[in-house]
GROMACS .gro file of N, CA and C in nm:
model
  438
    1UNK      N    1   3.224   8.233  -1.375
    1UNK     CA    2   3.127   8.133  -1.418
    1UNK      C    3   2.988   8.189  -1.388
    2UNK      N    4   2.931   8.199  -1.455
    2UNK     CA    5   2.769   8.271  -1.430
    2UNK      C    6   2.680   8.143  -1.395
    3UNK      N    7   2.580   8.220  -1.347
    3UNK     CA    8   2.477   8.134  -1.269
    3UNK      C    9   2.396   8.010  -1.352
    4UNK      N   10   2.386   8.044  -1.500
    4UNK     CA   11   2.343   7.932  -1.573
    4UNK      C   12   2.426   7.828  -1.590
    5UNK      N   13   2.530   7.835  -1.632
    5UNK     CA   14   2.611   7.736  -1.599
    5UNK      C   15   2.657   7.645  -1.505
    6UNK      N   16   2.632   7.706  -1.367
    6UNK     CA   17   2.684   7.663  -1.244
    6UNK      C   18   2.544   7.575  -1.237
    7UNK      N   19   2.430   7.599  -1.242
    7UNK     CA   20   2.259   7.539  -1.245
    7UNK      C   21   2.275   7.397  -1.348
    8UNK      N   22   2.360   7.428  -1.484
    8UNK     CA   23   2.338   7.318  -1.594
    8UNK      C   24   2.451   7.190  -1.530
    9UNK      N   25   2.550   7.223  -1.496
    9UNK     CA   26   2.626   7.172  -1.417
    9UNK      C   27   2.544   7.063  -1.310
   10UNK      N   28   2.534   7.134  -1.243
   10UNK     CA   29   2.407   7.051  -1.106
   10UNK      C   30   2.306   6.979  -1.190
   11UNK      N   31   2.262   7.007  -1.296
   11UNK     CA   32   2.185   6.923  -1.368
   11UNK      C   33   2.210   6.829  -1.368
   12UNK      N   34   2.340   6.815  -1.463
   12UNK     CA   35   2.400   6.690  -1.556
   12UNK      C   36   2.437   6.588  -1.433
   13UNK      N   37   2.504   6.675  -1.314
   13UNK     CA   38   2.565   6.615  -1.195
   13UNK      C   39   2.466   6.529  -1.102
   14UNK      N   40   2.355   6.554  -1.166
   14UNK     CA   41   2.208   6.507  -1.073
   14UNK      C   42   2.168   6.398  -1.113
   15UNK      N   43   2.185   6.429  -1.300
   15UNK     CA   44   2.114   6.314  -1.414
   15UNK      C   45   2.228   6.175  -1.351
   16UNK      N   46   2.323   6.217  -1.394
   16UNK     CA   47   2.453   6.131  -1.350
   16UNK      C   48   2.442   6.027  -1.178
   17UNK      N   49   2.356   6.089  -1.111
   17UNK     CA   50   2.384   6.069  -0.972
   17UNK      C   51   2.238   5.972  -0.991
   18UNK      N   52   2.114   6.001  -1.020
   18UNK     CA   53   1.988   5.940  -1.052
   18UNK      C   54   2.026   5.809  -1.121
   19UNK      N   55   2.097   5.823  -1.263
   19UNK     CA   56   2.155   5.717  -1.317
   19UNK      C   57   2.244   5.584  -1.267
   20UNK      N   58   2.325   5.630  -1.205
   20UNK     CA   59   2.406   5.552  -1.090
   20UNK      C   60   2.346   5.454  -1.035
   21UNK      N   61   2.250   5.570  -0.941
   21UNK     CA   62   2.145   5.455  -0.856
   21UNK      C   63   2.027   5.392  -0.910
   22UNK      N   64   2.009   5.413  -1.020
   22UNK     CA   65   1.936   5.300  -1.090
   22UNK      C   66   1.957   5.218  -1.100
   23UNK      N   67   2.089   5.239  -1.173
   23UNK     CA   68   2.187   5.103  -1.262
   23UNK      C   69   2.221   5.061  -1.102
   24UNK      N   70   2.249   5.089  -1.011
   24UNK     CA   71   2.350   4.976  -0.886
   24UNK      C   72   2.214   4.944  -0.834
   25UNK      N   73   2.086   4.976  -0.807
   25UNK     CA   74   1.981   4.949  -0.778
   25UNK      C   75   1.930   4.784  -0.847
   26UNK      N   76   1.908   4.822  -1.001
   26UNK     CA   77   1.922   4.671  -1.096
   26UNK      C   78   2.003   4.587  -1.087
   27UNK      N   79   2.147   4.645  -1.055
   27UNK     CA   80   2.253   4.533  -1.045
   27UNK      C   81   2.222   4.443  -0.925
   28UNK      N   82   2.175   4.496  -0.801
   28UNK     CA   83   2.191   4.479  -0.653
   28UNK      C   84   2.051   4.348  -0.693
   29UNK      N   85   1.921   4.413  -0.749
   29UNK     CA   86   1.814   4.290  -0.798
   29UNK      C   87   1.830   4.194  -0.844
   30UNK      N   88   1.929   4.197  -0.966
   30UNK     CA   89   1.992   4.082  -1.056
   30UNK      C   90   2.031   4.037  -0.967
   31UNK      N   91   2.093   4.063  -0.895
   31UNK     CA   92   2.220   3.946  -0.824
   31UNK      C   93   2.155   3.829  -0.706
   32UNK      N   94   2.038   3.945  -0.681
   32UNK     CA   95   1.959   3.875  -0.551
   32UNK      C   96   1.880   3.746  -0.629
   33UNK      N   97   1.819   3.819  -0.735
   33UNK     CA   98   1.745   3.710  -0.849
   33UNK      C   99   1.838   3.583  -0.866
   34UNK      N  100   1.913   3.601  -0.918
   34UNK     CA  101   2.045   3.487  -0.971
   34UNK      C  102   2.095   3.372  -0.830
   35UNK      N  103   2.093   3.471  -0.748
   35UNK     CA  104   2.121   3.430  -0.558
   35UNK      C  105   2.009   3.320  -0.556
   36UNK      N  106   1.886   3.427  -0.563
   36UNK     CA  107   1.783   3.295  -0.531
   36UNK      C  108   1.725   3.146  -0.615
   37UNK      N  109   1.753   3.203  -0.766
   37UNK     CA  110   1.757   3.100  -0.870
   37UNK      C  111   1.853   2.963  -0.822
   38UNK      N  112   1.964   3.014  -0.748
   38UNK     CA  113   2.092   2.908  -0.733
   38UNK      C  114   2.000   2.860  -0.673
   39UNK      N  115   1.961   2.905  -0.536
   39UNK     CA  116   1.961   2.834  -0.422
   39UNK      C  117   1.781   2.736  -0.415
   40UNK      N  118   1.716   2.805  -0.555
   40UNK     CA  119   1.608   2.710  -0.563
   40UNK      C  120   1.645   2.609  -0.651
   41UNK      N  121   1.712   2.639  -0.736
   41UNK     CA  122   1.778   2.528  -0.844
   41UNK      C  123   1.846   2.389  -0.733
   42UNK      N  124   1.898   2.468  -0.582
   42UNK     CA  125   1.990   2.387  -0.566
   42UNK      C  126   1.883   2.277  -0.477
   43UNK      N  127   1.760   2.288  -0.404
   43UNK     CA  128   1.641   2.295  -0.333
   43UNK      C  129   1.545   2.189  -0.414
   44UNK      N  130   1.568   2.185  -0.528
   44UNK     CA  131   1.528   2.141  -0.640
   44UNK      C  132   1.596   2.008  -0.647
   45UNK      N  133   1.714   1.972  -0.612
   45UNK     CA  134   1.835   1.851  -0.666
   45UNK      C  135   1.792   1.763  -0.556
   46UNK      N  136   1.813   1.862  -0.461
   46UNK     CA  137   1.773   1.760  -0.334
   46UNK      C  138   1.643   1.755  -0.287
   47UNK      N  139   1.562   1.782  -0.330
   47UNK     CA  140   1.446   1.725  -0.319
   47UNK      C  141   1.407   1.595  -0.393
   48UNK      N  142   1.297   1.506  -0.287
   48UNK     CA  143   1.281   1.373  -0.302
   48UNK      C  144   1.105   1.339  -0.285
   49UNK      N  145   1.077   1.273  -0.376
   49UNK     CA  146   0.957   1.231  -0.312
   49UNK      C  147   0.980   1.073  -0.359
   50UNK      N  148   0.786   1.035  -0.287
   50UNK     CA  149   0.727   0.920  -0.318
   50UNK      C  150   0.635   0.962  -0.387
   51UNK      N  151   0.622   0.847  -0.507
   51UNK     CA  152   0.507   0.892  -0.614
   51UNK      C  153   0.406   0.785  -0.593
   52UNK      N  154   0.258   0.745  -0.542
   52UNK     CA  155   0.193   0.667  -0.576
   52UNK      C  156   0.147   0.599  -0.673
   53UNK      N  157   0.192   0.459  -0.669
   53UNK     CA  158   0.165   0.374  -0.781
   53UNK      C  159   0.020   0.306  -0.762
   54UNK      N  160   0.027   0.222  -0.667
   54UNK     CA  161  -0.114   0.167  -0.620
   54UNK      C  162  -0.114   0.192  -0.476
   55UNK      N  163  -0.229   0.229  -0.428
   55UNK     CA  164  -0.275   0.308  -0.328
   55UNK      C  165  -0.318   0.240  -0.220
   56UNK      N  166  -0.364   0.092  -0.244
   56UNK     CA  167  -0.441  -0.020  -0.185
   56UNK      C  168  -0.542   0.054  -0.090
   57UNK      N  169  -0.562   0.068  -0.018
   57UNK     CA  170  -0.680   0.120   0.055
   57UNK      C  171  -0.712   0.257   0.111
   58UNK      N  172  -0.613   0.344   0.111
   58UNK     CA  173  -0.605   0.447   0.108
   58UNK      C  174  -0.660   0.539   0.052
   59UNK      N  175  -0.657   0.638   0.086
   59UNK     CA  176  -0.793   0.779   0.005
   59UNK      C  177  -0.657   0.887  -0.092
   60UNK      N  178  -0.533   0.817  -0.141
   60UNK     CA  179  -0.427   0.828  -0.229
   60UNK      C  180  -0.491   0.846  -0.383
   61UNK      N  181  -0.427   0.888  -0.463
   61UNK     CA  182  -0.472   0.830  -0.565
   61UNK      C  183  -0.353   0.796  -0.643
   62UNK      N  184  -0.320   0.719  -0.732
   62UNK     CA  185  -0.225   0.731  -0.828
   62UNK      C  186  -0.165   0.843  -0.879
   63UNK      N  187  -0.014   0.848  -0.898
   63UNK     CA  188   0.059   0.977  -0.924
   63UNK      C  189   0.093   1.047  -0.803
   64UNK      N  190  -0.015   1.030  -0.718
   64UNK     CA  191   0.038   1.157  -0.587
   64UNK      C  192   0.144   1.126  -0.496
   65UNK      N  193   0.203   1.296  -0.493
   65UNK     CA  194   0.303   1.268  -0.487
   65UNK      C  195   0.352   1.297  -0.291
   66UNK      N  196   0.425   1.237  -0.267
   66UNK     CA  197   0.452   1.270  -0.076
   66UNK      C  198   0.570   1.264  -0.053
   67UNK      N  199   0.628   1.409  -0.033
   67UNK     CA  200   0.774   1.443   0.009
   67UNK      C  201   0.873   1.382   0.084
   68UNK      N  202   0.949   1.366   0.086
   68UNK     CA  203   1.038   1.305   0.156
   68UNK      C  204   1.124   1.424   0.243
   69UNK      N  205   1.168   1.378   0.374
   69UNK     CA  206   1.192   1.484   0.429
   69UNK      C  207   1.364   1.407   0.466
   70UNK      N  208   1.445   1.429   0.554
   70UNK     CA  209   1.612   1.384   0.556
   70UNK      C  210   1.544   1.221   0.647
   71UNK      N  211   1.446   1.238   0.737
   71UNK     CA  212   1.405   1.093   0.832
   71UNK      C  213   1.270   1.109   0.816
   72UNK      N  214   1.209   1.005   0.723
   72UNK     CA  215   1.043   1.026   0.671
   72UNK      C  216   1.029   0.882   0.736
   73UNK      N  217   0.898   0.913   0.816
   73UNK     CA  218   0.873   0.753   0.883
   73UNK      C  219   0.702   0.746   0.774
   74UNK      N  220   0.723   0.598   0.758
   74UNK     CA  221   0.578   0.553   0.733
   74UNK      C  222   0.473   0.496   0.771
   75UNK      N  223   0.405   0.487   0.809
   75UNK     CA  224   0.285   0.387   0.896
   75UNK      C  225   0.148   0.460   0.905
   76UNK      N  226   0.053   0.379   0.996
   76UNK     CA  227  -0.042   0.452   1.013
   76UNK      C  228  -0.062   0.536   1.127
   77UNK      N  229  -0.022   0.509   1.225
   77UNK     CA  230   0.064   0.597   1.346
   77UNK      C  231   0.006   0.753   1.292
   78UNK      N  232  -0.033   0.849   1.385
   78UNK     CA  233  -0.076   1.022   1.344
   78UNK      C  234   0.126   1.059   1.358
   79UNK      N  235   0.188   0.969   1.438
   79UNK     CA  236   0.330   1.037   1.452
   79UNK      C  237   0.431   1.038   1.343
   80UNK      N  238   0.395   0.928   1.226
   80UNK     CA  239   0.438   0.945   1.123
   80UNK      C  240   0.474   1.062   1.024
   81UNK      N  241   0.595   1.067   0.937
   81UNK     CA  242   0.562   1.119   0.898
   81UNK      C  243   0.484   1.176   0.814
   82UNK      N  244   0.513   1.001   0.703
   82UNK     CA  245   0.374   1.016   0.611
   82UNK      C  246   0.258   0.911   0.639
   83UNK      N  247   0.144   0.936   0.689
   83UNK     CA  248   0.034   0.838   0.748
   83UNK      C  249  -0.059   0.742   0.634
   84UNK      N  250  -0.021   0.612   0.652
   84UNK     CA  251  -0.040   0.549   0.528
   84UNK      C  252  -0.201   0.471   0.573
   85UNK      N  253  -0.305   0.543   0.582
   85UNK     CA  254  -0.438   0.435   0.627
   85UNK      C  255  -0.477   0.312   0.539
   86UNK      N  256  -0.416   0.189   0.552
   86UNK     CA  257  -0.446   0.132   0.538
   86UNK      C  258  -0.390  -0.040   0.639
   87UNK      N  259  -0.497  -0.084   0.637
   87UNK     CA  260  -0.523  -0.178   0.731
   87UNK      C  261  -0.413  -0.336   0.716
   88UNK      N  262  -0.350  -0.314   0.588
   88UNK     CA  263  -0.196  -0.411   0.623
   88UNK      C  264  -0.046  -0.299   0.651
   89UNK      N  265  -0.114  -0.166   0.663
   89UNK     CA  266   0.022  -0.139   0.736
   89UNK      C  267   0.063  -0.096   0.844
   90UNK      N  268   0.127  -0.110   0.937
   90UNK     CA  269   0.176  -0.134   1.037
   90UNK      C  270   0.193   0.055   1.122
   91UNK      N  271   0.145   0.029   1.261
   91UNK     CA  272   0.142   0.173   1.283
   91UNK      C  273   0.288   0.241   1.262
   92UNK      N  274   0.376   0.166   1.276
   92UNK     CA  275   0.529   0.195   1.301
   92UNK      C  276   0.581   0.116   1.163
   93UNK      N  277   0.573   0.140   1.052
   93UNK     CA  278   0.625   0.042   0.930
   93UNK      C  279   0.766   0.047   0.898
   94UNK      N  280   0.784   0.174   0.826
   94UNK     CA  281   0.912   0.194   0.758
   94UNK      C  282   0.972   0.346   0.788
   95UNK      N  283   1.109   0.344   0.764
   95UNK     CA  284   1.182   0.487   0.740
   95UNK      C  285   1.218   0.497   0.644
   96UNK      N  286   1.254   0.604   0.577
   96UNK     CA  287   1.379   0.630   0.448
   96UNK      C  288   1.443   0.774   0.533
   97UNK      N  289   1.584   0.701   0.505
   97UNK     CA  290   1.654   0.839   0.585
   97UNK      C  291   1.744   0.861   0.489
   98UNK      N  292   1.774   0.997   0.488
   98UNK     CA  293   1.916   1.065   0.402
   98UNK      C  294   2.021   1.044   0.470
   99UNK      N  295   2.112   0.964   0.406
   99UNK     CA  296   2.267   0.981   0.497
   99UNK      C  297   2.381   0.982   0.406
  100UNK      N  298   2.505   1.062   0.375
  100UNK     CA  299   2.612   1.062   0.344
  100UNK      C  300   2.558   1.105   0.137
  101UNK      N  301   2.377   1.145   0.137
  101UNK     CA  302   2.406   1.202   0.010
  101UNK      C  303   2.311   1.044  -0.078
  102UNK      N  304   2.288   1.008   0.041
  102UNK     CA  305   2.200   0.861  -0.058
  102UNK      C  306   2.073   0.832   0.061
  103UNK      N  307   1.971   0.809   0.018
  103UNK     CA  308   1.861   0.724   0.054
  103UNK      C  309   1.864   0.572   0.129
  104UNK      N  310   1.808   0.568   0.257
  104UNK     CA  311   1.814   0.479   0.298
  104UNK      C  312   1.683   0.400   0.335
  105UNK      N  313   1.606   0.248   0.310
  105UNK     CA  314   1.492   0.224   0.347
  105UNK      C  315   1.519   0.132   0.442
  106UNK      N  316   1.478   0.099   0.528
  106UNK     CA  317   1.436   0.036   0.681
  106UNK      C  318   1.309   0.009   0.729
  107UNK      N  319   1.297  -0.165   0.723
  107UNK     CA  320   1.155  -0.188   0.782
  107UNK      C  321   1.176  -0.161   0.884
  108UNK      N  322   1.061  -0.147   1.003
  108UNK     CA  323   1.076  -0.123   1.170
  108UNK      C  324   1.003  -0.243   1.219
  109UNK      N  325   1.028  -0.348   1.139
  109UNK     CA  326   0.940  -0.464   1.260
  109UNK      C  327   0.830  -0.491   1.235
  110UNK      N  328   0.761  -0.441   1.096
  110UNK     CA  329   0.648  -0.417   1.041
  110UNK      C  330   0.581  -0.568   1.055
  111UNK      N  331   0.429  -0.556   1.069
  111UNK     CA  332   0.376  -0.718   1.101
  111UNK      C  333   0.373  -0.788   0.924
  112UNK      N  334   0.425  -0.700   0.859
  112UNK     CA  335   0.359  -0.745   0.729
  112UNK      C  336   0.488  -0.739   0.624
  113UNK      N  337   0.581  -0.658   0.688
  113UNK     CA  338   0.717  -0.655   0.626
  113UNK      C  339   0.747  -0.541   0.489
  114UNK      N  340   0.886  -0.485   0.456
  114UNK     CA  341   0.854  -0.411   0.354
  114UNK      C  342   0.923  -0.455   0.191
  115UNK      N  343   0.884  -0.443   0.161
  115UNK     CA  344   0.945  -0.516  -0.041
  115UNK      C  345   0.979  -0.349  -0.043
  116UNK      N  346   1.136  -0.396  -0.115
  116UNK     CA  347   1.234  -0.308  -0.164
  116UNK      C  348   1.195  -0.381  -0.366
  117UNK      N  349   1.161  -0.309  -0.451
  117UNK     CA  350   1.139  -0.393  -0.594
  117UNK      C  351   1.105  -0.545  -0.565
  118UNK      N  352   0.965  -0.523  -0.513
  118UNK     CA  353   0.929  -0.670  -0.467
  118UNK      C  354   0.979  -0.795  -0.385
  119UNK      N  355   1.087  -0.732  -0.339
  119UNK     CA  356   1.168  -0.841  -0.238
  119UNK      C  357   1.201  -0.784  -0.104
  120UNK      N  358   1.196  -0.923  -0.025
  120UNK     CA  359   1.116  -0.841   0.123
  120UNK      C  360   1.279  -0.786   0.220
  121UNK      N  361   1.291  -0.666   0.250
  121UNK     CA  362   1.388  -0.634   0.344
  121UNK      C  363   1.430  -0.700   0.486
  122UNK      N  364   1.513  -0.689   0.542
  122UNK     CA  365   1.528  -0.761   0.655
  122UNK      C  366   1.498  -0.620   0.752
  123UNK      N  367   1.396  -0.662   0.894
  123UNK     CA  368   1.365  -0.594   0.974
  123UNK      C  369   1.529  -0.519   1.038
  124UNK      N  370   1.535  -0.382   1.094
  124UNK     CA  371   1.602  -0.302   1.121
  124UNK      C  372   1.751  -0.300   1.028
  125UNK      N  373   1.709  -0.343   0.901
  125UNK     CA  374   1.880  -0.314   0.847
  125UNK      C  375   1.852  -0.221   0.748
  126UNK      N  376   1.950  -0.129   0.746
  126UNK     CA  377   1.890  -0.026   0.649
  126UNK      C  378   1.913  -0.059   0.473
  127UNK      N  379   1.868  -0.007   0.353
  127UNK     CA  380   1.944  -0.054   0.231
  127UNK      C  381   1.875   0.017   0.145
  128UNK      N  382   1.988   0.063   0.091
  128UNK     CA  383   2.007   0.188   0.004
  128UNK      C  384   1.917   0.197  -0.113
  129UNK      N  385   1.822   0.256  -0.135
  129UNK     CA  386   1.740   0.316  -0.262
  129UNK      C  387   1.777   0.444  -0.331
  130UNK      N  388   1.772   0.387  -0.458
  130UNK     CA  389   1.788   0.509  -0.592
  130UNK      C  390   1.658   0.474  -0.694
  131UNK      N  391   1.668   0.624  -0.744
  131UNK     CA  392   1.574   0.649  -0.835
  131UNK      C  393   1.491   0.553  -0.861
  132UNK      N  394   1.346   0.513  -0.864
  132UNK     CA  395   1.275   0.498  -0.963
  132UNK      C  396   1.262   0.303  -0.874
  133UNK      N  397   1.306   0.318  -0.777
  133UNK     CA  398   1.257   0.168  -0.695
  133UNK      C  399   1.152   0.173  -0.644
  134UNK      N  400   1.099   0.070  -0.645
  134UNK     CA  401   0.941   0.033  -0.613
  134UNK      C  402   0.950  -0.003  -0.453
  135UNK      N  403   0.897   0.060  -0.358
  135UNK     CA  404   0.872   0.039  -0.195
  135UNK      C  405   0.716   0.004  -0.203
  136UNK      N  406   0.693  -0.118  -0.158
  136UNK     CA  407   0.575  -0.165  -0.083
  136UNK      C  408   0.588  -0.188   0.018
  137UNK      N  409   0.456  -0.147   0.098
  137UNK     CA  410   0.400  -0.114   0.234
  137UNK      C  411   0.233  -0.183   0.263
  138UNK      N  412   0.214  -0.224   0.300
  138UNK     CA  413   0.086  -0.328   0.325
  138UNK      C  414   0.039  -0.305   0.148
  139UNK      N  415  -0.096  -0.271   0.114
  139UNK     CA  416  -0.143  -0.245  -0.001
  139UNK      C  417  -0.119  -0.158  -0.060
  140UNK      N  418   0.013  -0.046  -0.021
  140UNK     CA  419   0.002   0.041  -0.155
  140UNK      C  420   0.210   0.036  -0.231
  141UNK      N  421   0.205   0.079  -0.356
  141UNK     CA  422   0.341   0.047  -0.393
  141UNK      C  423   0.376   0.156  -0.417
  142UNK      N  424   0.452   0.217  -0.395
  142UNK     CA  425   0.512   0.393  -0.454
  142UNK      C  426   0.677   0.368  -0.458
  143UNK      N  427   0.649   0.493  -0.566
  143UNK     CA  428   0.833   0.489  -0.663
  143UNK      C  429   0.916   0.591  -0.608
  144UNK      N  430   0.989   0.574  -0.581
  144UNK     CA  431   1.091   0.677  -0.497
  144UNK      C  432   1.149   0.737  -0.641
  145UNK      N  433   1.142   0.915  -0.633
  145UNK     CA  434   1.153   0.985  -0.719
  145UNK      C  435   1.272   1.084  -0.680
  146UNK      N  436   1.393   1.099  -0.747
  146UNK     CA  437   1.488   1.169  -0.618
  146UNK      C  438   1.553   1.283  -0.774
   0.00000   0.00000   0.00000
């Protein structure tokens, strides 16, 4: 076998070897891509907010929107989670908690009480919200968006 041959050889064997790791290089990206698509798609389902409807005294505006987290407390309280300034709501007002895959709302004793679609909840019992229900809290009303 002469020396050109043995050289064209190592060529092709090189092109071949470069090629490989391209292609398993792209494959290895795709997959991570597709990986992370799931897992924002999935990030996406379970995510929840509150959408502001009326704001009542608050520096809110309509439309805006405030995340919901698995135990979101409301009031005016800085310990809250979401801090609602306005002067009919209660430092310690309300929760919405995630449990078993559903939404839960709970007044806490609020001096002013909380309307589940305009009707007033009973202090510490929890009760279940889906999509697109109206929660009032002293002056402002927001739509639970899930």
């Amino acid at each position: 076998m002469s020396e050109e041959a043995l050289i064209f050889g190592l060529r092709i064997l090189l092109s071949l070897t470069l090629y490989a790791f391209v292609g398993l290089t792209f494959w290895i990206v795709w997959r991570e891509l597709e990986t992370t698509k799931a897992q924002s798609e999935l990030q996406a389902r379970d995510r929840a907010d509150l959408i502001v409807i009326t704001p009542g005294e608050t520096d809110l505006l309509p439309g805006d929107r405030l995340p919901l987290v698995p135990l979101t407390t409301l009031g005016r309280a800085l310990t809250n989670t979401i801090i609602l300034d306005d002067s009919f709501v209660s430092a310690e007002h309300a929760q919405l908690t995630r449990r078993d895959g559903r939404w839960w709302l709970e007044d806490l004793g609020s001096a002013n009480g909380t309307l589940l679609n305009q009707v007033r909840i009973k202090p510490g019992k929890a009760t279940a919200v889906v999509e697109g229900d109206l929660v009032s809290v002293g002056g402002l009303c927001l739509r639970i968006q899930l």
